[in-house]
Tab-separated table of C-alpha atoms in Angstrom:
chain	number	residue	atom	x	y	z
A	167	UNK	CA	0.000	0.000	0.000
A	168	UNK	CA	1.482	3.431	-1.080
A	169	UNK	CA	2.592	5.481	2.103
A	170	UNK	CA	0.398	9.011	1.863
A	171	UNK	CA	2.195	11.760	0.964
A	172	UNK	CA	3.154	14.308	3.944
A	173	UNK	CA	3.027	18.156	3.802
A	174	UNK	CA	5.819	20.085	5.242
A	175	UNK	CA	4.602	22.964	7.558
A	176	UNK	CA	3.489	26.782	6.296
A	177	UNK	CA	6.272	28.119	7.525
A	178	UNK	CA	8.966	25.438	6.028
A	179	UNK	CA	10.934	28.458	3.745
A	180	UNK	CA	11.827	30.465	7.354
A	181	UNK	CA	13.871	27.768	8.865
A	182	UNK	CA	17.410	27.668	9.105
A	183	UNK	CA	19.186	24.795	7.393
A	184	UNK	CA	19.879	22.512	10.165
A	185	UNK	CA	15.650	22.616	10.960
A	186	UNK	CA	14.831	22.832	7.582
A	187	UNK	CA	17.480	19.297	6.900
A	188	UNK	CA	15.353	17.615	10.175
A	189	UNK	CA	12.097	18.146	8.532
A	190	UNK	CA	13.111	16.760	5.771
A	191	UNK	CA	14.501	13.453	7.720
A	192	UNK	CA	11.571	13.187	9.321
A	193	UNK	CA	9.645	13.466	6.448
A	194	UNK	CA	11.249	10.873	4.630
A	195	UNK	CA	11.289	8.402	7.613
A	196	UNK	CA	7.433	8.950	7.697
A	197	UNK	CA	6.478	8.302	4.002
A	198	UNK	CA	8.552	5.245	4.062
A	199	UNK	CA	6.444	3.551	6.798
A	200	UNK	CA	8.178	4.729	9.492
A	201	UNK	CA	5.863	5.363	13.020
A	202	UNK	CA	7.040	8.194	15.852
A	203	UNK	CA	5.638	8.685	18.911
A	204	UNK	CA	6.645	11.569	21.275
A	205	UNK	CA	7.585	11.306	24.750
A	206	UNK	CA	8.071	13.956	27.474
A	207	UNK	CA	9.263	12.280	30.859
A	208	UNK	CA	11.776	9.441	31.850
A	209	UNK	CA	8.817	7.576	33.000
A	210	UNK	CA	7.607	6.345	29.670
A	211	UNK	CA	8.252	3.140	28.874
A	212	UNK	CA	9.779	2.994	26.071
A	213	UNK	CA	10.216	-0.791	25.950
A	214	UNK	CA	6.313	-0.996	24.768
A	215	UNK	CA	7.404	1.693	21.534
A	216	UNK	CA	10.386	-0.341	20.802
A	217	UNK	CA	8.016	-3.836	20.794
A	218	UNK	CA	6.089	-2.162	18.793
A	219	UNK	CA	8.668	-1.092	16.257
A	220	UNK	CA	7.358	2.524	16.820
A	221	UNK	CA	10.173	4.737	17.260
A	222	UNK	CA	10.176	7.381	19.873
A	223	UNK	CA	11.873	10.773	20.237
A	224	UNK	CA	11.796	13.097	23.129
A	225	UNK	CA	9.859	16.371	22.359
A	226	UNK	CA	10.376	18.001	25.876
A	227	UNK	CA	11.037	21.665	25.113
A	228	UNK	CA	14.676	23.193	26.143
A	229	UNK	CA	14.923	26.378	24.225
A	230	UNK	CA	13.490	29.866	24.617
A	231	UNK	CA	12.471	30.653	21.100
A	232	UNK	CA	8.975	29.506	21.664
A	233	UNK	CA	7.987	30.749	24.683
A	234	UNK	CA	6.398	33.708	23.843
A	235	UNK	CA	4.301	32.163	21.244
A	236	UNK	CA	3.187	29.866	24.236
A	237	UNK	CA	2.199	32.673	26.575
A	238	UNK	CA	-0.981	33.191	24.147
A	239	UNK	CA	-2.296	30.431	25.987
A	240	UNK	CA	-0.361	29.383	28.993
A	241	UNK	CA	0.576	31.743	32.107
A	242	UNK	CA	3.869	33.603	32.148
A	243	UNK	CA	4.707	32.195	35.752
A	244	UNK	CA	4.760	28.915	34.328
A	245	UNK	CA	7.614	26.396	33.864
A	246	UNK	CA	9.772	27.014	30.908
A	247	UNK	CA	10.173	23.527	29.973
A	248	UNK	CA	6.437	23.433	29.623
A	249	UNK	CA	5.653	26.426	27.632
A	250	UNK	CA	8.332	25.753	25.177
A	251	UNK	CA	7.090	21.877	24.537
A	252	UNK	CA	3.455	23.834	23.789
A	253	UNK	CA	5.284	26.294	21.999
A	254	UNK	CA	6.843	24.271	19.613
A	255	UNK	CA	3.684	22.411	19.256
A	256	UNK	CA	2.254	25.669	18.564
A	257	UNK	CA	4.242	26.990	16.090
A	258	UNK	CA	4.905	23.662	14.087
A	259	UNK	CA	8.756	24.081	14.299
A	260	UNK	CA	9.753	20.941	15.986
A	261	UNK	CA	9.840	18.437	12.530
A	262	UNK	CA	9.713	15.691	15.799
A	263	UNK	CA	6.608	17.050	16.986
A	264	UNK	CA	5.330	17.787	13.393
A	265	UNK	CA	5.547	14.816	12.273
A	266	UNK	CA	4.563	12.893	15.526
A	267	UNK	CA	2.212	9.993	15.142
A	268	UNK	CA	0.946	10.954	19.201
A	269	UNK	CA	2.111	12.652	22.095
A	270	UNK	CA	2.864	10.170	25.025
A	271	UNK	CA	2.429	12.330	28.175
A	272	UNK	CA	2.226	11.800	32.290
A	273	UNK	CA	0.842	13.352	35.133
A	274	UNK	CA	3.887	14.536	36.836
A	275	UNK	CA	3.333	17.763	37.843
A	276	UNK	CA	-0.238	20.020	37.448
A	277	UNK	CA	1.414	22.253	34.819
A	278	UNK	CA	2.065	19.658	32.274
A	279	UNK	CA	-1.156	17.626	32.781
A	280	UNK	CA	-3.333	20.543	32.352
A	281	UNK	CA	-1.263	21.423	29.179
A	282	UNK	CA	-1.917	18.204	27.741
A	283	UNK	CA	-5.251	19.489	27.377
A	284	UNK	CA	-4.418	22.206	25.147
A	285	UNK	CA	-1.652	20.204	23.504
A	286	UNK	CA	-4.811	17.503	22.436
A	287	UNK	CA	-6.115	20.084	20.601
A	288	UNK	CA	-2.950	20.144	18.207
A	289	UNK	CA	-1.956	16.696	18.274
A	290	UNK	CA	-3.618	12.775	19.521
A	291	UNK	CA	-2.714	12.357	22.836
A	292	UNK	CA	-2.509	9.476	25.463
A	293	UNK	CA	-1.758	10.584	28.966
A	294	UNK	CA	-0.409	8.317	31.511
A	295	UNK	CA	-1.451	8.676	35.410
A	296	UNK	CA	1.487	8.409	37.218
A	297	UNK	CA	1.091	7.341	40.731
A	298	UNK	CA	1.891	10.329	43.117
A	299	UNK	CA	3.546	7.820	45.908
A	300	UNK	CA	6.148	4.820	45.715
A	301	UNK	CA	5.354	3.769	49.226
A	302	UNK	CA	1.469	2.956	48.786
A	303	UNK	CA	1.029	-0.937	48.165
A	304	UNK	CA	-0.611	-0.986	45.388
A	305	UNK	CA	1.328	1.546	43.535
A	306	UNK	CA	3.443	-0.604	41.404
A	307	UNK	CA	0.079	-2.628	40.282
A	308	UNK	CA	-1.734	0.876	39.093
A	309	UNK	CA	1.056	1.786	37.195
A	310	UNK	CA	1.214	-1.355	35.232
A	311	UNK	CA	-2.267	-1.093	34.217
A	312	UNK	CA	-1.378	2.123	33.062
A	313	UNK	CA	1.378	0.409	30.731
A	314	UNK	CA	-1.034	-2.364	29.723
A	315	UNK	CA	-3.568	0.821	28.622
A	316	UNK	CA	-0.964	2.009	26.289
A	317	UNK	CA	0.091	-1.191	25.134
A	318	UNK	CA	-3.161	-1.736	24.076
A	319	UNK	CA	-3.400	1.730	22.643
A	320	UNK	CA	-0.785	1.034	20.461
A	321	UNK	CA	-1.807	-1.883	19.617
A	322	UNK	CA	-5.409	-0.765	17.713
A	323	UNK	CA	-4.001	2.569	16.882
A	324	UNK	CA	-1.217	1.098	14.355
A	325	UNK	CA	-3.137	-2.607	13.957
A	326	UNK	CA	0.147	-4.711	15.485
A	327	UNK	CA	0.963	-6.958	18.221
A	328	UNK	CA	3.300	-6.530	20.719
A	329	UNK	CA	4.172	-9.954	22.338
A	330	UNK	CA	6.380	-10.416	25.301
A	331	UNK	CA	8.865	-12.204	23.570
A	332	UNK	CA	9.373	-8.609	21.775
A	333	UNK	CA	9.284	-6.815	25.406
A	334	UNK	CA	11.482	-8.775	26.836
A	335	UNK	CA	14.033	-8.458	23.408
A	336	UNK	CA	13.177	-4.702	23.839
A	337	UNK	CA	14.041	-4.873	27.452
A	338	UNK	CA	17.689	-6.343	26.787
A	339	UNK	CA	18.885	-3.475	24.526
A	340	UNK	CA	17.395	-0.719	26.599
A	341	UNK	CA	19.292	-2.397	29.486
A	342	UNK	CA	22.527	-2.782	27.311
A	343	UNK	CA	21.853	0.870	26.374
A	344	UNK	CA	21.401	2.283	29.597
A	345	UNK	CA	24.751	0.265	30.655
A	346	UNK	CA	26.808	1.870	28.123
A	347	UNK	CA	25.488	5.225	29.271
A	348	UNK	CA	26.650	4.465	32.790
A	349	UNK	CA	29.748	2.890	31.585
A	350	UNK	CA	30.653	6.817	30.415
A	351	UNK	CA	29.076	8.221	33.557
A	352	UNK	CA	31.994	6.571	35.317
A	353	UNK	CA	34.467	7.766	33.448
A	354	UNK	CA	33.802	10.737	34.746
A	355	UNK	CA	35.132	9.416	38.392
A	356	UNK	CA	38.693	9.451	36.970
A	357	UNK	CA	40.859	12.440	38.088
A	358	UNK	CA	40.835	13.949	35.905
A	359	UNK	CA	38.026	13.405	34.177
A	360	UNK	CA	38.190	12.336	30.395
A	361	UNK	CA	35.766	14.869	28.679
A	362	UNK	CA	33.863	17.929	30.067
A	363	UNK	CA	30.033	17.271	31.165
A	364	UNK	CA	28.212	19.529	29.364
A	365	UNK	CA	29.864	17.299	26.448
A	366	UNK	CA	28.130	14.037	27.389
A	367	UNK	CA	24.768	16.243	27.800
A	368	UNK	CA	24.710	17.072	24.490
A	369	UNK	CA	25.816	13.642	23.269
A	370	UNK	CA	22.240	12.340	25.571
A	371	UNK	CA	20.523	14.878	23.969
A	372	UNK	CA	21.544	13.731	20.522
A	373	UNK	CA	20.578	10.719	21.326
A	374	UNK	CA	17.093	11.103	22.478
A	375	UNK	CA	16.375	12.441	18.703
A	376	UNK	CA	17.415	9.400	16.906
A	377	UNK	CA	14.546	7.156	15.218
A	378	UNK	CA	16.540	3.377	16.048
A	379	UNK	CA	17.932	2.198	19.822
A	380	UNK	CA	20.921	0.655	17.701
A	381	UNK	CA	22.003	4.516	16.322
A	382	UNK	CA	21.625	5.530	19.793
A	383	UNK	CA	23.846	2.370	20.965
A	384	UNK	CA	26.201	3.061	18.158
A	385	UNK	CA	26.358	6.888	19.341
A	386	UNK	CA	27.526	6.094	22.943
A	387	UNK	CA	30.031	3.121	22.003
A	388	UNK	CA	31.827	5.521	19.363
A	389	UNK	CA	32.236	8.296	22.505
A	390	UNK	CA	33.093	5.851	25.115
A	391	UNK	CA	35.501	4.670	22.589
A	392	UNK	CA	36.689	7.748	21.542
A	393	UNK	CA	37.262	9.340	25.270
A	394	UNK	CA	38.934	5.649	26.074
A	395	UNK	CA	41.863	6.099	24.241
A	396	UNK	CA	42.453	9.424	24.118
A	397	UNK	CA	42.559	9.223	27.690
A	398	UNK	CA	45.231	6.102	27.671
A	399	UNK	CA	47.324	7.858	24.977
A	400	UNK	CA	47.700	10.845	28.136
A	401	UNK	CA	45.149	13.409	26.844
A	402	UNK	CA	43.542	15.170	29.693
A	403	UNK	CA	41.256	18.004	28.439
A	404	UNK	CA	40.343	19.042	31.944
A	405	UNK	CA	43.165	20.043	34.593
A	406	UNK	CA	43.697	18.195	37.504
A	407	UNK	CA	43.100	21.448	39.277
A	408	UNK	CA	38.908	21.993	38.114
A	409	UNK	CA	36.229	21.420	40.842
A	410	UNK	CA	34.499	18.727	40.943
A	411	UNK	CA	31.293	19.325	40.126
A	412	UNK	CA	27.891	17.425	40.844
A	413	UNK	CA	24.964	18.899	38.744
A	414	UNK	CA	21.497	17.867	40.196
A	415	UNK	CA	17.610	19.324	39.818
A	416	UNK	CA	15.597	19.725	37.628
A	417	UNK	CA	16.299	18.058	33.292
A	418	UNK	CA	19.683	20.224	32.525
A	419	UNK	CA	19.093	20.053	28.409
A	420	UNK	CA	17.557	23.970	28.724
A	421	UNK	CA	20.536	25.484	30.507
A	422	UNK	CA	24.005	23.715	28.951
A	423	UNK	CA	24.971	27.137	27.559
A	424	UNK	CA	24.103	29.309	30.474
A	425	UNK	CA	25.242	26.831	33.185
A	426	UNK	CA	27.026	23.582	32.311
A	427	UNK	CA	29.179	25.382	30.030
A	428	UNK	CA	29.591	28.444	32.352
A	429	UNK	CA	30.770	26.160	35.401
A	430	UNK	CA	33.661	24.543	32.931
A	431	UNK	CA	34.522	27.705	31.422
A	432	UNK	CA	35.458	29.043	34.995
A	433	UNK	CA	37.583	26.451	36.550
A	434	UNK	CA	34.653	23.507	37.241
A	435	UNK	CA	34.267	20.207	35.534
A	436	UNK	CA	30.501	18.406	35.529
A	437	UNK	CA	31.715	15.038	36.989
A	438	UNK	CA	28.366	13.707	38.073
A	439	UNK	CA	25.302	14.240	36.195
A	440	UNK	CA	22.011	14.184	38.396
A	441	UNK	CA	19.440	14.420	37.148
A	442	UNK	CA	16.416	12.784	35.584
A	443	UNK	CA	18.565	11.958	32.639
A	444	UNK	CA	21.840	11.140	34.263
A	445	UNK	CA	23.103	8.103	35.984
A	446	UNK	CA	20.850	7.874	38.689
A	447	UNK	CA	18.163	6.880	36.336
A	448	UNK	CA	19.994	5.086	33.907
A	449	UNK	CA	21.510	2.648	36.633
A	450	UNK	CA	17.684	1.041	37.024
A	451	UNK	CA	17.500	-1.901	34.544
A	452	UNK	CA	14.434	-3.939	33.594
A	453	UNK	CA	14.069	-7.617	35.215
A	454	UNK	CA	14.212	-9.131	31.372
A	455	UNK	CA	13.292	-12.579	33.128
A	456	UNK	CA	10.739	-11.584	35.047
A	457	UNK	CA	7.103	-13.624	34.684
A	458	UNK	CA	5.474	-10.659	34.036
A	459	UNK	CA	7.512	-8.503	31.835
A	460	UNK	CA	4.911	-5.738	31.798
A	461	UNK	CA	5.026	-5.536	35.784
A	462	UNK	CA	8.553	-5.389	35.313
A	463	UNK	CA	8.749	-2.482	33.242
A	464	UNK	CA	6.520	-0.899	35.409
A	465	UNK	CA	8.729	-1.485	38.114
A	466	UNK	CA	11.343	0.320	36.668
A	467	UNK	CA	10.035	2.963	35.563
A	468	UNK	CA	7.773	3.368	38.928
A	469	UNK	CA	11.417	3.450	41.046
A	470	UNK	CA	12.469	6.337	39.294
A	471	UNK	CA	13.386	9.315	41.818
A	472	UNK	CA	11.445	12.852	41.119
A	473	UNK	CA	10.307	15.085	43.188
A	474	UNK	CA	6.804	14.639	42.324
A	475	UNK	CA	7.129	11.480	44.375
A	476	UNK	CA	6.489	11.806	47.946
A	477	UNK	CA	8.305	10.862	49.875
A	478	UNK	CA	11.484	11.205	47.553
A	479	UNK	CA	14.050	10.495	50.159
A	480	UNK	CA	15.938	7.746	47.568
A	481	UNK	CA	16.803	10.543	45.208
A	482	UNK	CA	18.514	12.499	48.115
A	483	UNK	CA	20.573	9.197	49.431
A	484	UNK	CA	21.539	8.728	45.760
A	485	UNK	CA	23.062	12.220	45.682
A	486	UNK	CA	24.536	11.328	49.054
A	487	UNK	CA	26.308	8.631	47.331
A	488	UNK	CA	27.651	10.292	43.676
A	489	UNK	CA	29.300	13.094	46.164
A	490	UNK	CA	31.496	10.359	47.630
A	491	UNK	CA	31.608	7.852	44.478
A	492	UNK	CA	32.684	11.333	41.972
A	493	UNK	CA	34.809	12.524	44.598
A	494	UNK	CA	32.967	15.764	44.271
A	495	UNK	CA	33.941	19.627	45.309
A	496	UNK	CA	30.615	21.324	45.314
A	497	UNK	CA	26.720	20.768	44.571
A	498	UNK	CA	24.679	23.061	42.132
A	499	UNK	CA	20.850	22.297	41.749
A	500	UNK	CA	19.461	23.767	38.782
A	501	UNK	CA	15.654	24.622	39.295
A	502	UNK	CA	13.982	25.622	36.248
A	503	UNK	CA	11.386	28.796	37.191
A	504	UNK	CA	7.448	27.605	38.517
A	505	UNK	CA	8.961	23.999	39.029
A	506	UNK	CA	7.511	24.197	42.686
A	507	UNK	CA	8.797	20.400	43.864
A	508	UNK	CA	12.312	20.621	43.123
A	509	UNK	CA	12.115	24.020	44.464
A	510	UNK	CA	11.258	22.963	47.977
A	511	UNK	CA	12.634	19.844	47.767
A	512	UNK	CA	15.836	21.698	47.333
A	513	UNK	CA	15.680	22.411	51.440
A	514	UNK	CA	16.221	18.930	51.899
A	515	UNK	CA	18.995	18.488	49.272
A	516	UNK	CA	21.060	21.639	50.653
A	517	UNK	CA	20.776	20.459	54.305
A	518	UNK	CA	21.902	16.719	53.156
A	519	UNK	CA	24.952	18.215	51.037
A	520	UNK	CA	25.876	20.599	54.050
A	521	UNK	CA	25.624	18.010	56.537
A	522	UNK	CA	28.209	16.040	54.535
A	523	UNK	CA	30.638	19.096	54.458
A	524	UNK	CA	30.534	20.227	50.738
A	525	UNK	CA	29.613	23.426	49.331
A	526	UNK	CA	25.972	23.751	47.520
A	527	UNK	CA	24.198	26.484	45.087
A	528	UNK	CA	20.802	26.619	43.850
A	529	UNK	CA	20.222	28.425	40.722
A	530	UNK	CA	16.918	29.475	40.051
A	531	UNK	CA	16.267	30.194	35.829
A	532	UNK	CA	14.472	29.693	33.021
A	533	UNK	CA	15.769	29.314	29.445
A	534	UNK	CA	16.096	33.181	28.684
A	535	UNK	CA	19.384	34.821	28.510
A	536	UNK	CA	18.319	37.749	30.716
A	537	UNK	CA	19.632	36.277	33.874
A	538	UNK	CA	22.914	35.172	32.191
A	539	UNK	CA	25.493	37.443	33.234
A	540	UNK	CA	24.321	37.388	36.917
A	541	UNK	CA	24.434	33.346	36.657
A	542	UNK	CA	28.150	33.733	35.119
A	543	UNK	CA	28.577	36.093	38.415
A	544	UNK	CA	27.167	33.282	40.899
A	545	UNK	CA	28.677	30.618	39.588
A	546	UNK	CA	32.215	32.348	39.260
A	547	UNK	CA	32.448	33.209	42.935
A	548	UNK	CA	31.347	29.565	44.237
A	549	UNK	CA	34.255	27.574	41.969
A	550	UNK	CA	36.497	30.240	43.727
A	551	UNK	CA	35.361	29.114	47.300
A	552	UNK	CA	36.043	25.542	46.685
């Protein structure tokens, strides 16, 4: 059956190059039977997708350049990583979100789920209701009839079957995946360390954009390689003399420019990355032998440490235990603007950093570059107390 024929957005002759080359990829991907679904959170499980043979990209926004556009419908005093997901939505000029299939969302926090609700206006949504507790009992058994809903969503939507034979297949390279990622999260322990951090954020970033687990595979094993033996042949980018730095809060992907890159351009190296994306999460495998493969998924994903969770002490002992693992110099928490529970969960995460005897900073921002040069400022002055 001939693949319909896609139209490129109104606005297609205004990109730059580099957008207007993505839309195109996408494009082509799409028209030769290719299926994407977009994701938003490090809760979806993206073991059912990859069953499926549906490939999934990450459409969370991390640049200003929409934001605006999504203030004609969404409150100023509202989380930038929100508004510029919506405004990209908006404005048709993410080719991901474009060309998306569906939106996979959660109910993390109240801003996102009550943006899903404009976002379903633009594109098909399927929300998933994330639990708001670990502890309860039966937690772990709503969540995996959550995954079972969008199994089964998939399922009708693009007429296939996903078996657990595939789940369990799709299970093994996520795991191998998310082992190679930590494999170059420890390299970062060395002192020095092999490659700056705001280096291996873009690298995950790359990542989450490509259509196939085995490009993404492919992506890490050529840096791990490549960091490997440059480091044996006695190249060390970073001096022996940068602080240790632990990055933690809220997803980092907005704010490399205006604070990853700021901390290693002032005498700091990122040697422990913290967040939702970094190795805390990526250490949590799937049980690929598990009876029930779907409750094992779930159980993954359901361990995962954010502070929408309450109680979220885990995430706080994990941070306990990179300071001492990374050998670390000093904490910064990123907290993206309106992101209310990492903002007072940050109380807890100072006191538990003090306690231990190393210097923290919590920087509050969005993705504007108003507040740049008084980040710069901040940041400058705590690398030279360390």
């Amino acid at each position: 059956m001939e693949t319909e024929k896609l139209e490129l957005p109104k606005t297609f002759d205004e990109f730059v190059d580099a957008r207007k080359a993505a839309f195109l990829k996408v494009k082509d991907f799409k028209e030769n039977g290719g299926k994407l679904a977009g994701y938003l959170c490090s809760y979806t499980p993206l073991e059912i997708m990859d069953a499926g043979g549906i490939s999934s990209v990450a459409l969370c926004g991390t640049s200003n350049e929409t934001v605006a556009d999504a203030e004609i419908d969404l409150p100023k005093n509202l989380c930038p990583l929100i508004k510029a997901t919506y405004g990209f939505a908006y404005t048709d000029k993410c080719p991901f979100t474009y060309f998306a299939d569906m939106i996979i969302g959660e109910t993390t926090c109240d801003g996102k789920k009550k943006m899903y609700e404009l976002l379903s206006d633009i594109k098909e949504m399927h929300v998933l209701h994330l639990p708001q507790s670990q502890e309860r009992p039966y937690a772990k058994q709503i969540w995996a009839e959550e995954l079972r809903i969008l199994k089964e969503h998939l399922e009708e939507k693009y007429g296939i079957e996903i078996t657990d034979e595939k789940l369990r297949e799709a299970a093994h390279n996520r795991n191998h995946l998310r082992e190679l990622m930590c494999e170059m999260f420890e390299l970062q322990a060395n002192c020095p360390p092999p490659m700056k951090g705001a280096e291996m954020l873009v690298a995950i970033q790359q990542g989450t954009f490509a259509f196939r687990i085995e490009d993404q595979i492919a992506g890490i094993e050529r840096l791990l390689e490549k960091a490997k033996a440059a480091y044996e042949a006695g190249e060390q980018p970073i001096p022996k003399s940068a602080k240790r730095i632990l990055l933690t809060g809220c997803p980092s992907f907005g704010v490399i420019q205006k604070v990853a890159n700021v901390i290693e351009d002032n005498g700091g190296v990122i040697v422990c990355i913290d967040d939702c994306g970094g190795e805390r999460t990526q250490r949590m495998l799937v049980d690929e032998e598990a009876d029930d493969i779907i409750q094992a998924i779930a159980d993954r994903y359901l361990d995962i440490h954010c502070s929408v969770m309450t109680r979220n002490d885990a995430r706080i002992e994990n941070t306990k235990a990179m300071i001492e693992k990374y050998k670390v110099d000093g904490v910064v928490e990123v907290v993206l603007q309106a992101c209310h529970t990492f903002n007072v969960e940050a109380t807890a995460m100072r006191n538990a950093v003090e306690d231990m005897g190393i210097p923290y900073m919590k920087l509050e921002t969005d993705y504007s570059p108003t507040d740049s040069g008084q980040l710069e400022t901040r940041i400058g002055a705590f690398l030279e107390i360390l």
